[in-house]
Amino acid sequence: RLGGVLVKQGLDPSHELGALGAGDGGGYIAAHWRHGDFVPYGHAAQPDVVARNVAQARRKLPGACPTCPVFLATNCRDREAVADLRAQLAPMPTITYEPVFGPDGDAFRSEGARLSVEMLVAARASVFVRSGRSAVSHFVDVERRRLGLPASASVV
């Protein structure tokens, strides 16, 4: 059983990710921020690059929606780095998915569940900002095509 919560920071009550229906676009931006890897080919984008690409993608939304929520899918577990990105994305509220860990508290075992939810939520966004050289972003693009939604807006 998958359990978790959407963590909303600075979310305007008029916006909800509950409008996620199957491929309806949901009225939010999704960004995949690949923040490192086990492979040593340093291609992780800095927070300012992610924020700049999200701002460019936002312009593709009706009215450029300056306060539309941003769903952030990331493997970054550095709370300070995520806080830095959240600050750069303001006034757009940032939403992340946080799994509810079992009684053993083993966070590592939940990474697959987290990734599954993040990819499905990102695939249904109005606009998706992908990470370069990422199987996760590729999956989201494939799912978006299947749903009839536009491909990625930009590459982080």
Short mmCIF file of N, CA and C in Angstrom, two decimals:
data_model
loop_
_atom_site.label_atom_id
_atom_site.label_comp_id
_atom_site.label_asym_id
_atom_site.label_seq_id
_atom_site.Cartn_x
_atom_site.Cartn_y
_atom_site.Cartn_z
N ARG A 1 0.85 -1.18 0.00
CA ARG A 1 0.00 0.00 0.00
C ARG A 1 0.88 1.23 0.00
N LEU A 2 0.61 2.14 -0.92
CA LEU A 2 1.40 3.36 -1.04
C LEU A 2 0.76 4.45 -0.21
N GLY A 3 1.52 5.05 0.65
CA GLY A 3 1.00 6.15 1.44
C GLY A 3 1.93 7.34 1.32
N GLY A 4 1.37 8.52 1.37
CA GLY A 4 2.21 9.70 1.30
C GLY A 4 1.36 10.95 1.34
N VAL A 5 2.02 12.07 1.35
CA VAL A 5 1.33 13.35 1.39
C VAL A 5 1.96 14.29 0.38
N LEU A 6 1.13 15.17 -0.17
CA LEU A 6 1.66 16.25 -0.98
C LEU A 6 1.99 17.38 -0.03
N VAL A 7 3.22 17.81 -0.01
CA VAL A 7 3.65 18.87 0.87
C VAL A 7 3.56 20.18 0.10
N LYS A 8 2.70 21.08 0.58
CA LYS A 8 2.44 22.33 -0.11
C LYS A 8 3.12 23.47 0.65
N GLN A 9 3.91 24.22 -0.05
CA GLN A 9 4.57 25.36 0.56
C GLN A 9 4.15 26.60 -0.20
N GLY A 10 3.47 27.51 0.47
CA GLY A 10 3.05 28.75 -0.15
C GLY A 10 1.91 28.57 -1.12
N LEU A 11 1.08 27.55 -0.94
CA LEU A 11 0.03 27.24 -1.90
C LEU A 11 -1.18 28.15 -1.71
N ASP A 12 -1.59 28.80 -2.79
CA ASP A 12 -2.80 29.61 -2.80
C ASP A 12 -3.97 28.63 -2.74
N PRO A 13 -4.94 28.85 -1.81
CA PRO A 13 -6.04 27.89 -1.68
C PRO A 13 -6.88 27.74 -2.94
N SER A 14 -6.76 28.68 -3.89
CA SER A 14 -7.55 28.55 -5.12
C SER A 14 -6.96 27.50 -6.06
N HIS A 15 -5.75 27.05 -5.80
CA HIS A 15 -5.10 26.02 -6.63
C HIS A 15 -5.06 24.71 -5.86
N GLU A 16 -5.37 23.64 -6.52
CA GLU A 16 -5.28 22.32 -5.91
C GLU A 16 -4.71 21.36 -6.93
N LEU A 17 -3.92 20.41 -6.48
CA LEU A 17 -3.48 19.35 -7.39
C LEU A 17 -4.53 18.26 -7.46
N GLY A 18 -5.64 18.43 -6.78
CA GLY A 18 -6.71 17.44 -6.82
C GLY A 18 -7.37 17.37 -8.17
N ALA A 19 -7.10 18.33 -9.06
CA ALA A 19 -7.71 18.35 -10.38
C ALA A 19 -6.89 17.51 -11.35
N LEU A 20 -6.27 16.45 -10.85
CA LEU A 20 -5.33 15.69 -11.66
C LEU A 20 -5.94 14.73 -12.65
N GLY A 21 -7.21 14.62 -12.82
CA GLY A 21 -7.82 13.62 -13.66
C GLY A 21 -6.91 13.05 -14.73
N ALA A 22 -7.33 12.04 -15.38
CA ALA A 22 -6.48 11.35 -16.36
C ALA A 22 -6.13 12.26 -17.52
N GLY A 23 -4.97 12.86 -17.46
CA GLY A 23 -4.46 13.64 -18.57
C GLY A 23 -5.18 14.95 -18.80
N ASP A 24 -5.78 15.54 -17.79
CA ASP A 24 -6.52 16.79 -18.03
C ASP A 24 -5.65 18.02 -17.94
N GLY A 25 -4.38 17.88 -17.64
CA GLY A 25 -3.49 19.03 -17.60
C GLY A 25 -3.39 19.65 -16.22
N GLY A 26 -4.38 19.54 -15.39
CA GLY A 26 -4.29 19.90 -13.99
C GLY A 26 -4.04 21.34 -13.60
N GLY A 27 -3.65 22.25 -14.49
CA GLY A 27 -3.43 23.63 -14.12
C GLY A 27 -2.20 23.87 -13.27
N TYR A 28 -1.15 23.08 -13.44
CA TYR A 28 0.09 23.28 -12.70
C TYR A 28 1.27 22.93 -13.59
N ILE A 29 2.44 23.37 -13.16
CA ILE A 29 3.69 23.08 -13.85
C ILE A 29 4.38 21.96 -13.08
N ALA A 30 4.99 21.04 -13.77
CA ALA A 30 5.82 20.02 -13.12
C ALA A 30 7.25 20.19 -13.60
N ALA A 31 8.18 20.05 -12.67
CA ALA A 31 9.60 20.12 -13.02
C ALA A 31 10.31 18.93 -12.42
N HIS A 32 11.11 18.26 -13.23
CA HIS A 32 11.96 17.18 -12.73
C HIS A 32 13.36 17.75 -12.55
N TRP A 33 13.84 17.74 -11.32
CA TRP A 33 15.18 18.24 -11.01
C TRP A 33 16.06 17.07 -10.61
N ARG A 34 16.84 16.59 -11.57
CA ARG A 34 17.79 15.52 -11.26
C ARG A 34 18.95 16.15 -10.52
N HIS A 35 19.16 15.72 -9.30
CA HIS A 35 20.14 16.35 -8.43
C HIS A 35 21.22 15.34 -8.07
N GLY A 36 21.99 14.97 -9.06
CA GLY A 36 23.06 14.02 -8.81
C GLY A 36 22.66 12.61 -9.16
N ASP A 37 23.61 11.71 -8.96
CA ASP A 37 23.45 10.36 -9.46
C ASP A 37 24.57 9.52 -8.88
N PHE A 38 24.49 8.23 -9.08
CA PHE A 38 25.59 7.37 -8.69
C PHE A 38 26.68 7.36 -9.76
N VAL A 39 26.37 7.87 -10.93
CA VAL A 39 27.32 7.90 -12.04
C VAL A 39 28.05 9.25 -12.01
N PRO A 40 29.37 9.26 -12.06
CA PRO A 40 30.13 10.50 -11.90
C PRO A 40 30.27 11.35 -13.17
N TYR A 41 29.16 11.70 -13.82
CA TYR A 41 29.25 12.65 -14.94
C TYR A 41 28.44 13.89 -14.60
N GLY A 42 28.99 14.71 -13.75
CA GLY A 42 28.34 15.87 -13.17
C GLY A 42 27.48 16.70 -14.11
N HIS A 43 26.23 16.36 -14.24
CA HIS A 43 25.32 17.11 -15.11
C HIS A 43 24.12 17.65 -14.34
N ALA A 44 24.17 17.60 -13.03
CA ALA A 44 23.04 18.08 -12.25
C ALA A 44 22.92 19.60 -12.38
N ALA A 45 21.71 20.07 -12.63
CA ALA A 45 21.48 21.50 -12.78
C ALA A 45 21.42 22.18 -11.43
N GLN A 46 21.86 23.41 -11.40
CA GLN A 46 21.79 24.23 -10.19
C GLN A 46 20.37 24.78 -10.04
N PRO A 47 19.96 25.13 -8.82
CA PRO A 47 18.60 25.64 -8.61
C PRO A 47 18.23 26.83 -9.49
N ASP A 48 19.18 27.74 -9.76
CA ASP A 48 18.85 28.90 -10.59
C ASP A 48 18.50 28.51 -12.02
N VAL A 49 19.13 27.44 -12.53
CA VAL A 49 18.82 26.97 -13.88
C VAL A 49 17.40 26.37 -13.91
N VAL A 50 17.07 25.59 -12.90
CA VAL A 50 15.74 25.01 -12.81
C VAL A 50 14.69 26.12 -12.72
N ALA A 51 14.93 27.10 -11.85
CA ALA A 51 13.98 28.22 -11.68
C ALA A 51 13.81 29.00 -12.98
N ARG A 52 14.88 29.24 -13.69
CA ARG A 52 14.80 29.96 -14.97
C ARG A 52 13.98 29.17 -16.00
N ASN A 53 14.20 27.87 -16.07
CA ASN A 53 13.45 27.05 -17.03
C ASN A 53 11.98 26.95 -16.66
N VAL A 54 11.67 26.91 -15.36
CA VAL A 54 10.27 26.89 -14.93
C VAL A 54 9.61 28.22 -15.30
N ALA A 55 10.32 29.33 -15.10
CA ALA A 55 9.76 30.65 -15.46
C ALA A 55 9.47 30.72 -16.96
N GLN A 56 10.36 30.17 -17.77
CA GLN A 56 10.12 30.15 -19.23
C GLN A 56 8.91 29.28 -19.55
N ALA A 57 8.80 28.15 -18.90
CA ALA A 57 7.67 27.24 -19.15
C ALA A 57 6.36 27.87 -18.71
N ARG A 58 6.40 28.63 -17.62
CA ARG A 58 5.19 29.28 -17.10
C ARG A 58 4.55 30.19 -18.16
N ARG A 59 5.37 30.80 -18.98
CA ARG A 59 4.86 31.70 -20.02
C ARG A 59 4.00 30.96 -21.06
N LYS A 60 4.06 29.65 -21.07
CA LYS A 60 3.24 28.87 -22.00
C LYS A 60 1.82 28.67 -21.48
N LEU A 61 1.60 29.00 -20.20
CA LEU A 61 0.27 28.85 -19.61
C LEU A 61 -0.58 30.08 -19.91
N PRO A 62 -1.90 29.92 -19.98
CA PRO A 62 -2.78 31.07 -20.21
C PRO A 62 -2.56 32.14 -19.13
N GLY A 63 -2.31 33.37 -19.56
CA GLY A 63 -2.09 34.47 -18.62
C GLY A 63 -0.76 34.38 -17.91
N ALA A 64 0.12 33.49 -18.33
CA ALA A 64 1.45 33.25 -17.74
C ALA A 64 1.39 32.86 -16.27
N CYS A 65 0.22 32.77 -15.70
CA CYS A 65 -0.06 32.24 -14.36
C CYS A 65 1.10 32.38 -13.36
N PRO A 66 1.37 33.58 -12.86
CA PRO A 66 2.52 33.78 -11.96
C PRO A 66 2.41 33.07 -10.62
N THR A 67 1.21 32.61 -10.26
CA THR A 67 1.07 31.91 -8.98
C THR A 67 0.60 30.47 -9.15
N CYS A 68 0.71 29.92 -10.36
CA CYS A 68 0.36 28.51 -10.55
C CYS A 68 1.34 27.65 -9.76
N PRO A 69 0.87 26.59 -9.15
CA PRO A 69 1.77 25.74 -8.38
C PRO A 69 2.75 24.98 -9.27
N VAL A 70 3.91 24.69 -8.69
CA VAL A 70 4.95 23.90 -9.35
C VAL A 70 5.10 22.61 -8.57
N PHE A 71 4.86 21.48 -9.24
CA PHE A 71 5.11 20.18 -8.63
C PHE A 71 6.56 19.83 -8.91
N LEU A 72 7.36 19.64 -7.87
CA LEU A 72 8.78 19.36 -8.01
C LEU A 72 9.04 17.87 -7.77
N ALA A 73 9.49 17.19 -8.81
CA ALA A 73 9.92 15.79 -8.71
C ALA A 73 11.44 15.83 -8.68
N THR A 74 12.03 15.31 -7.62
CA THR A 74 13.49 15.40 -7.50
C THR A 74 14.05 14.28 -6.63
N ASN A 75 15.28 13.92 -6.91
CA ASN A 75 15.99 12.99 -6.05
C ASN A 75 16.86 13.74 -5.04
N CYS A 76 16.71 15.05 -4.97
CA CYS A 76 17.47 15.86 -4.02
C CYS A 76 16.90 15.65 -2.62
N ARG A 77 17.74 15.21 -1.71
CA ARG A 77 17.32 15.04 -0.32
C ARG A 77 18.00 16.07 0.58
N ASP A 78 18.65 17.05 -0.04
CA ASP A 78 19.29 18.15 0.68
C ASP A 78 18.23 19.23 0.90
N ARG A 79 17.71 19.31 2.11
CA ARG A 79 16.62 20.24 2.40
C ARG A 79 16.99 21.69 2.11
N GLU A 80 18.25 22.06 2.33
CA GLU A 80 18.67 23.44 2.05
C GLU A 80 18.64 23.73 0.56
N ALA A 81 19.07 22.78 -0.26
CA ALA A 81 19.04 22.98 -1.71
C ALA A 81 17.61 23.10 -2.21
N VAL A 82 16.70 22.26 -1.69
CA VAL A 82 15.29 22.34 -2.08
C VAL A 82 14.69 23.67 -1.61
N ALA A 83 15.05 24.11 -0.40
CA ALA A 83 14.56 25.40 0.10
C ALA A 83 15.05 26.54 -0.79
N ASP A 84 16.29 26.44 -1.26
CA ASP A 84 16.84 27.46 -2.17
C ASP A 84 16.04 27.51 -3.45
N LEU A 85 15.72 26.35 -4.01
CA LEU A 85 14.92 26.32 -5.23
C LEU A 85 13.52 26.87 -4.98
N ARG A 86 12.90 26.48 -3.88
CA ARG A 86 11.57 27.00 -3.54
C ARG A 86 11.59 28.53 -3.48
N ALA A 87 12.62 29.10 -2.87
CA ALA A 87 12.73 30.56 -2.76
C ALA A 87 12.87 31.20 -4.13
N GLN A 88 13.61 30.56 -5.03
CA GLN A 88 13.79 31.11 -6.37
C GLN A 88 12.52 30.99 -7.22
N LEU A 89 11.67 30.03 -6.90
CA LEU A 89 10.42 29.85 -7.66
C LEU A 89 9.30 30.77 -7.16
N ALA A 90 9.46 31.35 -5.98
CA ALA A 90 8.42 32.24 -5.44
C ALA A 90 8.14 33.38 -6.42
N PRO A 91 6.89 33.81 -6.56
CA PRO A 91 5.73 33.52 -5.73
C PRO A 91 4.97 32.25 -6.13
N MET A 92 5.50 31.48 -7.09
CA MET A 92 4.84 30.23 -7.43
C MET A 92 5.02 29.25 -6.27
N PRO A 93 3.93 28.70 -5.74
CA PRO A 93 4.07 27.73 -4.65
C PRO A 93 4.67 26.43 -5.19
N THR A 94 5.46 25.77 -4.36
CA THR A 94 6.12 24.53 -4.75
C THR A 94 5.53 23.38 -3.95
N ILE A 95 5.24 22.29 -4.65
CA ILE A 95 4.64 21.11 -4.04
C ILE A 95 5.56 19.92 -4.30
N THR A 96 5.78 19.13 -3.26
CA THR A 96 6.56 17.90 -3.41
C THR A 96 5.75 16.75 -2.84
N TYR A 97 6.13 15.55 -3.19
CA TYR A 97 5.50 14.35 -2.65
C TYR A 97 6.44 13.75 -1.63
N GLU A 98 5.93 13.49 -0.44
CA GLU A 98 6.73 12.87 0.62
C GLU A 98 6.05 11.58 1.06
N PRO A 99 6.68 10.44 0.83
CA PRO A 99 6.08 9.17 1.27
C PRO A 99 5.97 9.11 2.79
N VAL A 100 4.96 8.39 3.24
CA VAL A 100 4.83 8.11 4.67
C VAL A 100 5.56 6.79 4.90
N PHE A 101 6.61 6.84 5.71
CA PHE A 101 7.43 5.66 5.92
C PHE A 101 6.76 4.68 6.86
N GLY A 102 7.08 3.42 6.66
CA GLY A 102 6.55 2.37 7.54
C GLY A 102 7.18 2.45 8.92
N PRO A 103 6.81 1.53 9.78
CA PRO A 103 7.29 1.56 11.16
C PRO A 103 8.81 1.44 11.26
N ASP A 104 9.46 0.84 10.25
CA ASP A 104 10.92 0.71 10.32
C ASP A 104 11.62 2.00 9.90
N GLY A 105 10.88 2.93 9.29
CA GLY A 105 11.44 4.22 8.91
C GLY A 105 12.48 4.15 7.82
N ASP A 106 12.50 3.07 7.06
CA ASP A 106 13.51 2.88 6.02
C ASP A 106 13.18 3.74 4.80
N ALA A 107 13.78 4.93 4.73
CA ALA A 107 13.51 5.87 3.64
C ALA A 107 13.99 5.32 2.30
N PHE A 108 15.09 4.58 2.28
CA PHE A 108 15.64 4.10 1.01
C PHE A 108 14.64 3.19 0.29
N ARG A 109 13.96 2.32 1.04
CA ARG A 109 13.02 1.39 0.41
C ARG A 109 11.83 2.11 -0.21
N SER A 110 11.57 3.34 0.19
CA SER A 110 10.42 4.06 -0.34
C SER A 110 10.73 4.85 -1.61
N GLU A 111 11.99 4.86 -2.05
CA GLU A 111 12.35 5.68 -3.21
C GLU A 111 11.60 5.26 -4.48
N GLY A 112 11.39 3.97 -4.66
CA GLY A 112 10.65 3.52 -5.84
C GLY A 112 9.21 4.00 -5.82
N ALA A 113 8.58 3.93 -4.65
CA ALA A 113 7.20 4.42 -4.52
C ALA A 113 7.15 5.93 -4.76
N ARG A 114 8.10 6.67 -4.20
CA ARG A 114 8.15 8.12 -4.40
C ARG A 114 8.29 8.43 -5.90
N LEU A 115 9.20 7.75 -6.55
CA LEU A 115 9.45 8.00 -7.96
C LEU A 115 8.21 7.70 -8.81
N SER A 116 7.52 6.63 -8.51
CA SER A 116 6.31 6.28 -9.26
C SER A 116 5.26 7.39 -9.17
N VAL A 117 5.02 7.88 -7.95
CA VAL A 117 4.04 8.94 -7.77
C VAL A 117 4.50 10.22 -8.47
N GLU A 118 5.76 10.57 -8.29
CA GLU A 118 6.27 11.80 -8.91
C GLU A 118 6.12 11.76 -10.43
N MET A 119 6.43 10.63 -11.05
CA MET A 119 6.34 10.54 -12.50
C MET A 119 4.89 10.66 -12.97
N LEU A 120 3.96 10.03 -12.27
CA LEU A 120 2.56 10.10 -12.69
C LEU A 120 1.98 11.49 -12.50
N VAL A 121 2.33 12.17 -11.41
CA VAL A 121 1.84 13.54 -11.21
C VAL A 121 2.47 14.48 -12.25
N ALA A 122 3.76 14.33 -12.50
CA ALA A 122 4.44 15.18 -13.49
C ALA A 122 3.87 14.98 -14.89
N ALA A 123 3.51 13.75 -15.21
CA ALA A 123 2.99 13.46 -16.55
C ALA A 123 1.67 14.16 -16.83
N ARG A 124 0.93 14.53 -15.81
CA ARG A 124 -0.40 15.12 -15.99
C ARG A 124 -0.41 16.64 -15.86
N ALA A 125 0.75 17.25 -15.72
CA ALA A 125 0.84 18.70 -15.57
C ALA A 125 0.51 19.42 -16.88
N SER A 126 0.13 20.67 -16.76
CA SER A 126 -0.11 21.49 -17.95
C SER A 126 1.17 21.66 -18.75
N VAL A 127 2.28 21.86 -18.04
CA VAL A 127 3.59 22.03 -18.66
C VAL A 127 4.59 21.21 -17.85
N PHE A 128 5.52 20.56 -18.54
CA PHE A 128 6.54 19.76 -17.87
C PHE A 128 7.93 20.26 -18.26
N VAL A 129 8.77 20.51 -17.25
CA VAL A 129 10.16 20.90 -17.45
C VAL A 129 11.01 19.70 -17.07
N ARG A 130 11.72 19.15 -18.04
CA ARG A 130 12.47 17.92 -17.84
C ARG A 130 13.92 18.16 -17.47
N SER A 131 14.56 17.13 -16.96
CA SER A 131 16.01 17.12 -16.76
C SER A 131 16.63 16.42 -17.96
N GLY A 132 17.79 16.88 -18.36
CA GLY A 132 18.49 16.24 -19.46
C GLY A 132 19.07 14.91 -19.02
N ARG A 133 19.26 14.00 -19.96
CA ARG A 133 19.86 12.68 -19.72
C ARG A 133 19.23 11.98 -18.54
N SER A 134 17.91 11.90 -18.54
CA SER A 134 17.21 11.30 -17.41
C SER A 134 16.15 10.32 -17.88
N ALA A 135 16.23 9.09 -17.38
CA ALA A 135 15.20 8.10 -17.69
C ALA A 135 13.86 8.51 -17.09
N VAL A 136 13.89 9.18 -15.94
CA VAL A 136 12.66 9.64 -15.30
C VAL A 136 11.95 10.64 -16.21
N SER A 137 12.67 11.66 -16.67
CA SER A 137 12.07 12.65 -17.57
C SER A 137 11.60 12.00 -18.86
N HIS A 138 12.36 11.03 -19.36
CA HIS A 138 11.95 10.34 -20.58
C HIS A 138 10.62 9.62 -20.36
N PHE A 139 10.48 8.92 -19.23
CA PHE A 139 9.23 8.24 -18.94
C PHE A 139 8.07 9.23 -18.89
N VAL A 140 8.28 10.37 -18.25
CA VAL A 140 7.22 11.38 -18.15
C VAL A 140 6.83 11.85 -19.55
N ASP A 141 7.81 12.09 -20.42
CA ASP A 141 7.50 12.51 -21.79
C ASP A 141 6.72 11.43 -22.54
N VAL A 142 7.10 10.18 -22.38
CA VAL A 142 6.38 9.07 -23.04
C VAL A 142 4.93 9.03 -22.55
N GLU A 143 4.75 9.15 -21.25
CA GLU A 143 3.39 9.12 -20.69
C GLU A 143 2.58 10.33 -21.15
N ARG A 144 3.21 11.50 -21.25
CA ARG A 144 2.51 12.69 -21.73
C ARG A 144 2.04 12.49 -23.17
N ARG A 145 2.89 11.91 -23.99
CA ARG A 145 2.47 11.64 -25.38
C ARG A 145 1.29 10.68 -25.39
N ARG A 146 1.34 9.66 -24.54
CA ARG A 146 0.25 8.69 -24.48
C ARG A 146 -1.07 9.38 -24.07
N LEU A 147 -0.98 10.36 -23.19
CA LEU A 147 -2.15 11.09 -22.72
C LEU A 147 -2.58 12.20 -23.68
N GLY A 148 -1.80 12.43 -24.73
CA GLY A 148 -2.14 13.50 -25.69
C GLY A 148 -1.74 14.88 -25.21
N LEU A 149 -0.82 14.96 -24.26
CA LEU A 149 -0.35 16.24 -23.75
C LEU A 149 0.96 16.62 -24.44
N PRO A 150 1.29 17.92 -24.44
CA PRO A 150 2.53 18.33 -25.12
C PRO A 150 3.77 17.78 -24.42
N ALA A 151 4.83 17.61 -25.20
CA ALA A 151 6.10 17.12 -24.65
C ALA A 151 6.70 18.20 -23.75
N SER A 152 7.88 17.95 -23.24
CA SER A 152 8.56 18.85 -22.32
C SER A 152 8.68 20.25 -22.88
N ALA A 153 8.62 21.22 -21.96
CA ALA A 153 8.75 22.62 -22.35
C ALA A 153 10.21 23.02 -22.50
N SER A 154 11.08 22.47 -21.68
CA SER A 154 12.48 22.84 -21.72
C SER A 154 13.29 21.78 -21.00
N VAL A 155 14.59 21.91 -21.09
CA VAL A 155 15.48 20.94 -20.45
C VAL A 155 16.28 21.64 -19.38
N VAL A 156 16.28 21.06 -18.19
CA VAL A 156 17.07 21.58 -17.07
C VAL A 156 18.49 21.08 -17.23
#
